[in-house]
Amino acid sequence: MTDREQLHRNGYALLRRAIPAKWLDDLRAVFDAGVKPADQWPVPRGMDWRHSLLDADSKIQAVCRLPEVLAVVGELIGERFFLSQVEGREPLAGGGHQQLHRDLSAQRPGDIVNVLAYFDDYGPENGATRIVPGSHRPEQGEPPFDFNDESRSVRLSGSAGDILVFDVDLVHAASLNLIGARRRSILISYFSEPLYASHLETVGLRSIRMKTTDRFDPSDFAFGVT
């Protein structure tokens, strides 16, 4: 199976150490400097998470534009796309657990891709992401997914600098931060170009300060096949 076939079958790719190690200290500092209390956002955030406003920072933007990331995003979306949102997220000690869920595409399956870029090591002890491979495209006639059923979920673990790229229809969730160890990450959203008008309607509610006029074409990025 080629990487491309596996990507579309599974609905995600985990890019190990995709962020250059020399960037990580600066990225963590940017995250910490941008932290705002949950009640100071236009839409209040969960109290068991730390949220950071950092989308306009040049180092954050560099992560969002890593060619390896854009290649996978372009392969999943399959048409011109843009960077819609970036926000820092970190589960607090004793918090962060989510029920399995889908973030949901907008106009067609595959028109939105989310990315989690990890600034700290992550695993079962500090709120690792859970995913259900292949759950983004249910087979015809398949019963609705039971979000209380964890039997197919896989809990990821890895190192600071890893990046998870996934179709928004992939079933996933964050886990409980049992030990309180830092697990800073940024959640990045990329939208297909036809979604730009609806994106503009909610930029204020989503605290978006960065420019979102840049366009990326899948043909500009080489998606590796092995």
CSV table of C-alpha atoms in Angstrom, one decimal:
chain,number,residue,atom,x,y,z
A,1,MET,CA,0.0,0.0,0.0
A,2,THR,CA,1.4,3.4,-0.9
A,3,ASP,CA,1.6,6.2,1.6
A,4,ARG,CA,-1.2,8.0,-0.3
A,5,GLU,CA,-3.5,5.0,-0.2
A,6,GLN,CA,-2.8,4.5,3.5
A,7,LEU,CA,-3.5,8.2,4.2
A,8,HIS,CA,-6.9,8.1,2.6
A,9,ARG,CA,-7.8,4.8,4.2
A,10,ASN,CA,-6.8,5.8,7.7
A,11,GLY,CA,-7.8,9.5,7.5
A,12,TYR,CA,-4.7,10.7,9.3
A,13,ALA,CA,-0.9,10.9,9.2
A,14,LEU,CA,1.4,11.3,12.2
A,15,LEU,CA,4.6,13.2,11.1
A,16,ARG,CA,7.3,12.3,13.6
A,17,ARG,CA,9.6,15.3,14.6
A,18,ALA,CA,8.3,17.4,11.8
A,19,ILE,CA,9.1,20.6,13.8
A,20,PRO,CA,12.8,21.4,13.8
A,21,ALA,CA,14.1,20.7,17.4
A,22,LYS,CA,15.8,24.2,17.5
A,23,TRP,CA,12.3,25.8,17.1
A,24,LEU,CA,10.7,24.2,20.1
A,25,ASP,CA,11.9,26.4,23.0
A,26,ASP,CA,10.8,29.5,21.2
A,27,LEU,CA,7.4,27.9,20.3
A,28,ARG,CA,6.8,27.0,24.0
A,29,ALA,CA,7.7,30.6,25.0
A,30,VAL,CA,5.2,31.9,22.5
A,31,PHE,CA,2.5,29.6,23.8
A,32,ASP,CA,3.1,30.6,27.4
A,33,ALA,CA,3.1,34.3,26.5
A,34,GLY,CA,-0.2,34.0,24.7
A,35,VAL,CA,-2.2,32.2,27.4
A,36,LYS,CA,-5.5,33.9,28.3
A,37,PRO,CA,-8.0,32.9,30.9
A,38,ALA,CA,-10.9,30.8,29.7
A,39,ASP,CA,-13.5,33.6,30.3
A,40,GLN,CA,-11.5,36.2,28.3
A,41,TRP,CA,-12.3,34.7,24.9
A,42,PRO,CA,-15.3,35.8,22.7
A,43,VAL,CA,-16.6,32.2,23.2
A,44,PRO,CA,-15.6,30.9,26.6
A,45,ARG,CA,-13.2,28.0,26.6
A,46,GLY,CA,-13.3,24.9,28.8
A,47,MET,CA,-12.0,25.5,32.3
A,48,ASP,CA,-9.9,22.4,32.3
A,49,TRP,CA,-7.8,23.6,29.4
A,50,ARG,CA,-5.1,26.3,29.0
A,51,HIS,CA,-5.7,28.3,25.8
A,52,SER,CA,-3.2,30.5,24.0
A,53,LEU,CA,-3.8,33.3,21.5
A,54,LEU,CA,-0.8,33.1,19.2
A,55,ASP,CA,-1.9,32.9,15.6
A,56,ALA,CA,-0.1,36.1,14.5
A,57,ASP,CA,3.3,35.0,15.7
A,58,SER,CA,5.9,34.4,12.9
A,59,LYS,CA,7.2,31.2,14.5
A,60,ILE,CA,3.7,29.7,14.7
A,61,GLN,CA,3.0,30.7,11.1
A,62,ALA,CA,6.2,28.9,10.1
A,63,VAL,CA,4.9,25.7,11.7
A,64,CYS,CA,1.6,26.1,9.8
A,65,ARG,CA,3.6,26.4,6.5
A,66,LEU,CA,5.9,23.4,6.9
A,67,PRO,CA,6.0,21.8,3.4
A,68,GLU,CA,5.6,18.3,4.8
A,69,VAL,CA,2.4,19.4,6.6
A,70,LEU,CA,1.0,21.3,3.6
A,71,ALA,CA,1.6,18.3,1.3
A,72,VAL,CA,-0.5,16.0,3.5
A,73,VAL,CA,-3.2,18.6,4.0
A,74,GLY,CA,-3.3,19.2,0.2
A,75,GLU,CA,-3.6,15.5,-0.4
A,76,LEU,CA,-6.5,15.1,2.0
A,77,ILE,CA,-8.4,18.3,0.8
A,78,GLY,CA,-7.7,17.7,-2.9
A,79,GLU,CA,-8.1,21.3,-4.0
A,80,ARG,CA,-6.8,24.8,-3.2
A,81,PHE,CA,-7.0,25.6,0.5
A,82,PHE,CA,-6.2,28.2,3.1
A,83,LEU,CA,-5.1,28.5,6.7
A,84,SER,CA,-8.2,29.3,8.7
A,85,GLN,CA,-7.3,29.2,12.4
A,86,VAL,CA,-4.5,28.5,14.9
A,87,GLU,CA,-5.0,28.2,18.6
A,88,GLY,CA,-2.8,27.0,21.5
A,89,ARG,CA,-4.3,24.3,23.7
A,90,GLU,CA,-3.1,22.4,26.7
A,91,PRO,CA,-5.0,20.0,29.1
A,92,LEU,CA,-4.6,21.0,32.7
A,93,ALA,CA,-3.8,18.5,35.5
A,94,GLY,CA,-6.9,16.4,36.1
A,95,GLY,CA,-8.6,17.8,33.0
A,96,GLY,CA,-8.7,17.6,29.2
A,97,HIS,CA,-10.8,14.4,28.8
A,98,GLN,CA,-13.1,14.5,25.8
A,99,GLN,CA,-15.7,12.0,24.5
A,100,LEU,CA,-14.9,10.6,21.1
A,101,HIS,CA,-16.3,12.9,18.4
A,102,ARG,CA,-16.0,14.2,14.9
A,103,ASP,CA,-15.4,17.9,14.1
A,104,LEU,CA,-17.4,17.5,10.8
A,105,SER,CA,-16.7,18.7,7.3
A,106,ALA,CA,-18.7,21.7,5.9
A,107,GLN,CA,-19.9,21.3,2.3
A,108,ARG,CA,-18.4,18.0,1.3
A,109,PRO,CA,-16.4,15.2,2.9
A,110,GLY,CA,-12.8,16.1,3.2
A,111,ASP,CA,-13.1,19.9,2.8
A,112,ILE,CA,-11.5,20.7,6.2
A,113,VAL,CA,-8.4,19.2,7.7
A,114,ASN,CA,-7.2,19.7,11.3
A,115,VAL,CA,-3.6,19.5,12.6
A,116,LEU,CA,-2.2,19.1,16.1
A,117,ALA,CA,1.4,20.2,16.4
A,118,TYR,CA,2.9,19.1,19.8
A,119,PHE,CA,5.4,21.2,21.6
A,120,ASP,CA,5.9,18.7,24.5
A,121,ASP,CA,6.2,14.9,24.7
A,122,TYR,CA,2.8,13.3,24.9
A,123,GLY,CA,1.4,10.0,26.0
A,124,PRO,CA,-1.3,8.3,28.1
A,125,GLU,CA,-0.2,10.1,31.3
A,126,ASN,CA,-0.6,13.7,30.1
A,127,GLY,CA,-3.6,13.8,27.8
A,128,ALA,CA,-2.6,12.0,24.6
A,129,THR,CA,-4.9,12.2,21.6
A,130,ARG,CA,-7.1,9.2,20.8
A,131,ILE,CA,-8.2,8.4,17.2
A,132,VAL,CA,-10.2,5.8,15.5
A,133,PRO,CA,-8.3,5.0,12.2
A,134,GLY,CA,-10.6,4.8,9.1
A,135,SER,CA,-13.6,6.2,10.9
A,136,HIS,CA,-13.9,9.3,8.6
A,137,ARG,CA,-15.6,7.4,5.8
A,138,PRO,CA,-18.1,4.9,7.1
A,139,GLU,CA,-19.1,2.1,4.7
A,140,GLN,CA,-22.5,2.3,3.1
A,141,GLY,CA,-25.0,0.7,5.5
A,142,GLU,CA,-22.6,0.8,8.4
A,143,PRO,CA,-24.5,1.7,11.7
A,144,PRO,CA,-23.8,5.1,13.2
A,145,PHE,CA,-20.6,5.3,15.2
A,146,ASP,CA,-21.1,4.8,18.9
A,147,PHE,CA,-19.0,7.6,20.5
A,148,ASN,CA,-19.1,5.7,23.8
A,149,ASP,CA,-17.4,2.7,22.3
A,150,GLU,CA,-13.6,3.0,22.8
A,151,SER,CA,-12.8,-0.5,21.5
A,152,ARG,CA,-11.3,0.8,18.2
A,153,SER,CA,-9.6,3.9,19.6
A,154,VAL,CA,-5.8,4.2,19.5
A,155,ARG,CA,-4.0,6.4,22.0
A,156,LEU,CA,-1.1,8.2,20.4
A,157,SER,CA,2.2,8.9,22.0
A,158,GLY,CA,5.3,10.6,20.8
A,159,SER,CA,7.8,13.4,21.1
A,160,ALA,CA,7.8,17.2,21.1
A,161,GLY,CA,7.9,18.2,17.4
A,162,ASP,CA,5.4,15.6,16.2
A,163,ILE,CA,2.5,16.7,14.0
A,164,LEU,CA,-0.8,14.9,13.6
A,165,VAL,CA,-2.7,15.7,10.4
A,166,PHE,CA,-6.3,14.4,10.2
A,167,ASP,CA,-9.6,14.7,8.3
A,168,VAL,CA,-12.1,16.5,10.5
A,169,ASP,CA,-14.6,13.6,10.1
A,170,LEU,CA,-12.1,11.2,11.8
A,171,VAL,CA,-13.4,10.2,15.2
A,172,HIS,CA,-10.9,11.5,17.8
A,173,ALA,CA,-10.6,13.0,21.3
A,174,ALA,CA,-8.2,14.3,23.9
A,175,SER,CA,-7.6,12.3,27.0
A,176,LEU,CA,-7.3,13.1,30.7
A,177,ASN,CA,-4.0,14.7,31.9
A,178,LEU,CA,-3.4,12.3,34.8
A,179,ILE,CA,-0.1,13.7,36.0
A,180,GLY,CA,-0.2,17.3,35.1
A,181,ALA,CA,2.8,17.2,32.8
A,182,ARG,CA,2.9,20.0,30.2
A,183,ARG,CA,1.3,19.0,26.9
A,184,ARG,CA,1.3,22.2,24.9
A,185,SER,CA,0.1,22.0,21.3
A,186,ILE,CA,-1.4,24.1,18.6
A,187,LEU,CA,-4.6,23.2,16.8
A,188,ILE,CA,-4.5,24.3,13.2
A,189,SER,CA,-7.5,24.3,10.7
A,190,TYR,CA,-7.2,24.3,6.9
A,191,PHE,CA,-10.3,24.9,4.8
A,192,SER,CA,-10.9,24.3,1.1
A,193,GLU,CA,-11.1,27.6,-0.8
A,194,PRO,CA,-14.9,27.5,-1.4
A,195,LEU,CA,-15.4,27.9,2.4
A,196,TYR,CA,-13.7,31.3,2.6
A,197,ALA,CA,-16.9,33.3,2.7
A,198,SER,CA,-18.3,31.3,5.7
A,199,HIS,CA,-14.9,31.5,7.3
A,200,LEU,CA,-15.0,35.3,7.2
A,201,GLU,CA,-18.4,35.3,9.0
A,202,THR,CA,-16.9,33.9,12.2
A,203,VAL,CA,-13.4,35.3,12.5
A,204,GLY,CA,-14.3,37.5,15.4
A,205,LEU,CA,-15.9,34.6,17.4
A,206,ARG,CA,-12.8,32.5,16.8
A,207,SER,CA,-10.3,35.3,17.8
A,208,ILE,CA,-8.5,35.2,14.5
A,209,ARG,CA,-6.0,38.0,14.0
A,210,MET,CA,-3.7,36.5,11.3
A,211,LYS,CA,-4.3,37.2,7.6
A,212,THR,CA,-6.0,34.3,5.8
A,213,THR,CA,-5.7,35.4,2.2
A,214,ASP,CA,-2.8,33.1,1.3
A,215,ARG,CA,-3.8,30.2,-0.9
A,216,PHE,CA,-2.1,26.8,-1.2
A,217,ASP,CA,-2.4,24.4,-4.1
A,218,PRO,CA,-1.8,20.7,-3.6
A,219,SER,CA,0.2,20.6,-6.8
A,220,ASP,CA,2.8,22.9,-5.3
A,221,PHE,CA,3.8,20.3,-2.6
A,222,ALA,CA,5.3,16.9,-3.3
A,223,PHE,CA,3.4,14.2,-1.5
A,224,GLY,CA,5.9,11.3,-1.1
A,225,VAL,CA,5.0,7.9,-2.3
A,226,THR,CA,7.1,4.9,-1.1
